[in-house]
């Protein structure tokens, strides 16, 4: 039923070479290095196998493996390991992002310890210092990826600042520039006064903060108007007040001017549909140089844009506030307005959302600045069309709406950053105002020309990742073989940023071919209470600590078992402990099986030679293979992990192995056949588990089969074997065992306590299983003097037990009678409330639902206790 062509058939030893306990630390490191040395993860672009390619979302070179990385990498590794086993030429492309702002900040902090700044070194020396840091300290995440077991092709590792990717960046910049899709203009951008650069929307983190909302009166008398702001310091740059065109309150003021307090200027009142007449006073101050919405109002009404702060957020406007930091100026300006009697209202604290630089946590400042932009209109339309026409599928499908909401409403993208580390913008300025964009194969202009000092947004180069890593713009064998990628696995949080940029650039550069066929979105890892993990919250987890304690397989299985598409993943250490226990269960059960004859040698006997137990487990195995395949194809990692967990633990280890013990202990032909069936089941099970828990499965499988490696073994195919009759027969066995176990527990018997019993199995499907049932239930044969003190009807048979020497029957009847009375009282109370129409009319639905649940529980308790009482003898 499983293709064994990759296994040498050199016989199976009776005593497996396995330690009594599994020690992940002794296994994982050497095993991973062996995989790499043998080249298992290397992809051959000239292979005639069908391709399956996935890129790693490139982690920052400054970073380390956090739990979110471990989660995402586990899912990708599971997909690629399975496809490799299915016979695909599989490429998991690794690499790192140069992380412009983050890396520059790290090196600048190192310089500060020496009492220096980057300006002390100069641009070239500073960039050289960053490369030195990268070589010495950057990229520690690579070693951590090996710890996790990432099956990436290390021979193809790329870096967004390496020579090949730099050529890709220059090439696409020039093409976009020549197609007039890149331009330079003065617009409002997010500005970090600490990092001294523009930053992208994704680099802005919004937090609720206590601030102040100040209402100020502009002008005097009938010509006055009240506006409110949380940023009073920007009023020095106001060039208008705007109201809605249909607002009757201010219609008389539209077209007139009001005096701007604390200045010698008067500003116009303009009518603009952007203003919400229901918000605040219905009038807003307009500061085109310091607010994105105001900038657009200013463009529509041809208003001047007055910059009143420098790049450090220090006031530059002439007057008493010049030289003050923005926050100092805010307080001083409010005080000055109050002194003039122009403060109408002040609200403190005023809770509102404030943007911060994700790198240094400084409050960002909207600022008018000359920057480079991508005209995204046609690129975004192409990205939307590729999903709409089915060339790219988003999974789960309900995420499509969020994608369309983003790409259909994209603003032009600011791509320039005022940094020294990154891809420098390939534009040169001549002595007479000339501008030239230089491609990678062009000669830079000569004397008198200067290159633009800005670098490109990190997302610009990472947006090229699916094809730049394969050698584009050259038409390489890798590009021919592996583009487009099969799937992109990434978090829904960067759907709008990285994913959209890859879609835009891929479609543009690759003649309308999208960068991947499927976008599989996962959620964020959270703590066990559903709270975002953060160092500031004190709940952040270093996955390496868990790997050290419980093993990498345990961490991987925990993460995969929580991975429902597009849904956040809560995780706690006790869940990792449970996964460690699962790995130990696999180890111990397989070791027991090997010691008791489990083998893959020889052909699997035909069905007519197999017992019902053997046919049952093979039927369940076939169904599990089919189920797991379907769930993999639907990216349902949690469900497939759960299916494998329950098949392995419940059906194989807790039922099949236990039901087969009597056969193994008896020896002979039955033991030989069941040993071969058990070997088949374990072989297939370990293959199925391998993509998620690669280390423990590899160790066990190579011992079981003598095969080379699971990494290059065949993925199991559904045998098609189904035996509903055997499944029904063993279901009856399970029912008897489960019911009697429950009864034993209810009577307070210890699990290992033996009890005399008479089983009326003659003439039933259960008859062949009497020895196994007795073994599982610790039931002794009924000898002379047997006295049935309990009679339990189950599954069409009656199980009689002699509990006279095991329990105090009278005391047990008394205890059960007391429990029964309490359950009947609970039923009566709940029934009385549910029969009261007045109560039902007034009580909240939640309360009524709770009482109904109490009634159902009480009724179930009454039935259970009554059955137990009936099974006990009188007296």
Coordinates of N, CA, C and O in Angstrom, one line a residue, residues 167-250:
X167 N 21.2 45.1 -9.0 CA 21.0 45.3 -10.4 C 19.5 45.3 -10.8 O 19.0 46.1 -11.6
X168 N 18.8 44.4 -10.1 CA 17.3 44.3 -10.3 C 16.7 45.6 -9.9 O 15.8 46.1 -10.6
X169 N 17.1 46.2 -8.8 CA 16.5 47.4 -8.3 C 16.8 48.6 -9.3 O 15.8 49.3 -9.7
X170 N 18.0 48.7 -9.8 CA 18.3 49.8 -10.7 C 17.5 49.6 -12.0 O 17.0 50.5 -12.6
X171 N 17.4 48.3 -12.4 CA 16.7 48.1 -13.7 C 15.2 48.5 -13.7 O 14.7 49.2 -14.5
X172 N 14.6 48.1 -12.6 CA 13.1 48.3 -12.5 C 12.9 49.8 -12.3 O 11.9 50.4 -12.7
X173 N 13.8 50.5 -11.5 CA 13.6 51.9 -11.3 C 13.7 52.7 -12.6 O 12.9 53.5 -12.9
X174 N 14.7 52.3 -13.4 CA 14.8 53.0 -14.7 C 13.7 52.8 -15.6 O 13.2 53.7 -16.3
X175 N 13.2 51.5 -15.6 CA 12.0 51.2 -16.5 C 10.8 52.0 -16.1 O 10.1 52.5 -16.9
X176 N 10.6 52.0 -14.8 CA 9.4 52.8 -14.2 C 9.6 54.3 -14.5 O 8.6 55.0 -14.9
X177 N 10.8 54.7 -14.3 CA 11.1 56.2 -14.6 C 10.9 56.5 -16.1 O 10.2 57.5 -16.4
X178 N 11.4 55.7 -17.0 CA 11.2 55.9 -18.4 C 9.7 55.8 -18.8 O 9.3 56.5 -19.8
X179 N 9.0 55.0 -18.1 CA 7.5 54.9 -18.4 C 6.7 55.9 -17.6 O 5.5 55.8 -17.6
X180 N 7.4 56.9 -17.0 CA 6.7 58.0 -16.3 C 5.9 57.4 -15.1 O 4.8 58.0 -14.8
X181 N 6.3 56.3 -14.6 CA 5.6 55.8 -13.4 C 6.4 56.1 -12.1 O 5.9 55.7 -11.0
X182 N 7.5 56.7 -12.2 CA 8.3 57.3 -11.1 C 8.5 58.7 -11.3 O 8.9 59.1 -12.4
X183 N 8.2 59.6 -10.3 CA 8.4 61.0 -10.5 C 8.8 61.6 -9.2 O 8.8 61.0 -8.1
X184 N 9.3 62.9 -9.2 CA 9.7 63.6 -8.0 C 8.8 64.7 -7.8 O 8.5 65.5 -8.7
X185 N 8.3 64.9 -6.5 CA 7.3 66.0 -6.2 C 7.3 66.3 -4.8 O 7.8 65.5 -3.9
X186 N 6.8 67.5 -4.5 CA 6.7 67.9 -3.1 C 5.3 67.5 -2.6 O 4.3 68.0 -3.1
X187 N 5.3 66.7 -1.6 CA 4.0 66.2 -1.0 C 4.2 66.0 0.5 O 5.3 66.0 1.0
X188 N 3.1 65.7 1.2 CA 3.1 65.4 2.6 C 3.5 64.0 2.8 O 3.0 63.1 2.1
X189 N 4.4 63.8 3.7 CA 4.9 62.4 4.0 C 4.9 62.2 5.5 O 4.8 63.2 6.3
X190 N 5.0 60.9 6.0 CA 5.3 60.6 7.4 C 6.8 60.9 7.6 O 7.6 60.3 7.0
X191 N 7.0 61.8 8.6 CA 8.4 62.1 8.9 C 8.8 61.8 10.3 O 8.0 62.1 11.3
X192 N 9.9 61.1 10.5 CA 10.4 60.8 11.8 C 11.5 61.8 12.2 O 12.6 61.8 11.6
X193 N 11.2 62.7 13.2 CA 12.2 63.7 13.6 C 13.4 63.1 14.3 O 14.4 63.8 14.4
X194 N 13.4 61.8 14.7 CA 14.5 61.2 15.3 C 15.4 60.5 14.2 O 16.6 60.7 14.2
X195 N 14.7 59.7 13.3 CA 15.5 59.0 12.3 C 15.8 59.9 11.1 O 16.6 59.6 10.3
X196 N 15.1 61.1 11.1 CA 15.4 62.1 10.1 C 15.2 61.6 8.7 O 16.0 61.8 7.8
X197 N 14.0 60.9 8.5 CA 13.7 60.4 7.2 C 12.2 60.2 7.0 O 11.5 60.2 8.0
X198 N 11.8 60.2 5.8 CA 10.4 59.8 5.5 C 10.3 58.3 5.8 O 11.2 57.6 5.7
X199 N 9.1 57.9 6.3 CA 8.8 56.5 6.5 C 7.5 56.1 5.9 O 6.6 56.9 5.7
X200 N 7.4 54.8 5.5 CA 6.2 54.3 4.9 C 5.1 54.1 5.9 O 5.3 54.2 7.1
X201 N 3.9 54.0 5.4 CA 2.7 53.8 6.2 C 2.9 52.6 7.2 O 2.5 52.6 8.3
X202 N 3.5 51.5 6.7 CA 3.7 50.3 7.5 C 4.7 50.5 8.6 O 4.7 49.8 9.6
X203 N 5.5 51.6 8.5 CA 6.5 51.9 9.6 C 5.9 52.8 10.6 O 6.6 53.3 11.5
X204 N 4.6 53.1 10.5 CA 3.9 54.0 11.5 C 3.1 53.1 12.3 O 2.2 52.4 11.8
X205 N 3.3 53.2 13.6 CA 2.4 52.4 14.6 C 1.5 53.4 15.3 O 2.0 54.4 15.8
X206 N 0.2 53.1 15.3 CA -0.7 54.0 15.9 C -1.1 53.5 17.3 O -1.5 52.3 17.5
X207 N -1.1 54.4 18.3 CA -1.5 54.0 19.7 C -2.4 55.1 20.2 O -2.3 56.3 19.9
X208 N -3.3 54.7 21.1 CA -4.2 55.6 21.7 C -3.4 56.3 22.8 O -2.8 55.7 23.7
X209 N -3.5 57.7 22.8 CA -2.8 58.5 23.8 C -3.7 59.6 24.4 O -4.6 60.0 23.7
X210 N -3.3 60.0 25.6 CA -4.0 61.2 26.2 C -3.3 62.4 25.7 O -2.1 62.6 25.8
X211 N -4.1 63.3 25.0 CA -3.6 64.5 24.5 C -4.6 65.7 25.0 O -5.2 65.6 26.0
X212 N -4.6 66.7 24.1 CA -5.6 67.8 24.5 C -6.2 68.2 23.2 O -5.7 68.2 22.1
X213 N -7.5 68.6 23.3 CA -8.3 69.1 22.2 C -8.6 70.6 22.6 O -9.3 70.8 23.5
X214 N -8.0 71.5 21.8 CA -8.2 72.9 22.1 C -9.0 73.6 21.0 O -8.8 73.4 19.8
X215 N -10.1 74.3 21.4 CA -10.9 75.1 20.5 C -10.5 76.5 20.6 O -10.4 77.1 21.6
X216 N -10.2 77.1 19.4 CA -9.6 78.4 19.3 C -10.5 79.3 18.4 O -11.0 78.8 17.4
X217 N -10.6 80.6 18.8 CA -11.4 81.5 17.9 C -10.5 82.3 17.0 O -9.5 83.0 17.5
X218 N -10.7 82.2 15.7 CA -10.0 83.0 14.8 C -10.9 84.2 14.4 O -12.1 84.1 14.2
X219 N -10.3 85.4 14.2 CA -11.0 86.6 13.9 C -11.8 87.1 15.0 O -11.8 86.6 16.2
X220 N -12.6 88.2 14.8 CA -13.3 88.9 15.8 C -14.8 89.2 15.4 O -15.1 89.3 14.2
X221 N -15.6 89.3 16.4 CA -17.0 89.7 16.1 C -17.7 88.7 15.2 O -17.6 87.5 15.2
X222 N -18.5 89.3 14.2 CA -19.3 88.5 13.3 C -18.4 87.8 12.3 O -18.8 86.8 11.6
X223 N -17.1 88.2 12.2 CA -16.2 87.6 11.3 C -15.3 86.5 12.0 O -14.3 86.0 11.4
X224 N -15.7 86.1 13.2 CA -14.9 85.1 13.9 C -15.5 83.7 13.6 O -16.6 83.5 13.2
X225 N -14.6 82.7 13.8 CA -14.9 81.3 13.6 C -14.1 80.5 14.5 O -12.9 80.8 14.8
X226 N -14.7 79.4 15.1 CA -14.0 78.6 16.1 C -13.5 77.3 15.4 O -14.3 76.6 14.7
X227 N -12.3 76.9 15.6 CA -11.7 75.7 15.1 C -11.1 74.9 16.3 O -10.8 75.5 17.3
X228 N -11.0 73.6 16.2 CA -10.5 72.7 17.2 C -9.3 71.9 16.7 O -9.3 71.6 15.5
X229 N -8.3 71.7 17.5 CA -7.1 71.0 17.1 C -6.4 70.3 18.2 O -6.6 70.7 19.4
X230 N -5.7 69.2 17.9 CA -4.9 68.5 18.9 C -3.4 68.9 18.8 O -2.6 68.6 19.6
X231 N -3.1 69.7 17.7 CA -1.8 70.1 17.4 C -1.7 71.7 17.2 O -1.6 72.2 16.1
X232 N -1.9 72.4 18.3 CA -2.0 73.8 18.3 C -0.8 74.5 17.7 O -0.9 75.5 17.1
X233 N 0.4 73.8 17.8 CA 1.6 74.4 17.2 C 1.6 74.6 15.7 O 2.3 75.5 15.2
X234 N 0.8 73.8 15.0 CA 0.7 74.0 13.6 C -0.1 75.2 13.1 O 0.0 75.5 11.9
X235 N -0.8 75.8 14.1 CA -1.6 77.0 13.6 C -0.8 78.1 13.0 O -1.2 78.9 12.3
X236 N 0.5 78.1 13.4 CA 1.4 79.1 12.8 C 1.5 79.0 11.3 O 1.9 79.9 10.6
X237 N 1.2 77.8 10.8 CA 1.3 77.5 9.4 C -0.1 77.5 8.7 O -0.2 77.1 7.5
X238 N -1.1 77.9 9.4 CA -2.5 77.9 8.8 C -2.5 78.9 7.6 O -2.0 80.0 7.7
X239 N -3.2 78.4 6.5 CA -3.4 79.4 5.4 C -4.8 79.5 5.0 O -5.2 80.1 4.0
X240 N -5.7 78.9 5.8 CA -7.2 79.0 5.5 C -7.9 78.3 6.7 O -7.4 77.6 7.5
X241 N -9.2 78.6 6.7 CA -10.2 77.9 7.5 C -11.2 77.3 6.5 O -11.6 78.0 5.6
X242 N -11.5 76.0 6.6 CA -12.5 75.4 5.7 C -13.8 75.0 6.3 O -13.8 74.5 7.5
X243 N -14.9 75.2 5.6 CA -16.2 74.7 6.0 C -16.9 74.0 4.9 O -16.4 74.1 3.7
X244 N -17.9 73.3 5.2 CA -18.7 72.5 4.2 C -19.5 73.5 3.3 O -20.1 74.5 3.9
X245 N -19.6 73.3 2.0 CA -20.3 74.3 1.2 C -21.8 74.4 1.5 O -22.3 75.5 1.3
X246 N -22.4 73.4 2.1 CA -23.8 73.4 2.5 C -24.1 73.8 3.9 O -25.2 73.8 4.3
X247 N -23.0 74.2 4.6 CA -23.2 74.6 6.0 C -23.7 76.0 6.1 O -23.0 77.0 5.9
X248 N -25.0 76.2 6.5 CA -25.6 77.5 6.5 C -25.0 78.4 7.6 O -25.0 79.6 7.5
X249 N -24.4 77.8 8.6 CA -23.8 78.6 9.7 C -22.7 79.5 9.2 O -22.4 80.6 9.8
X250 N -22.0 79.0 8.2 CA -20.7 79.8 7.8 C -20.8 80.3 6.4 O -19.8 80.8 5.9

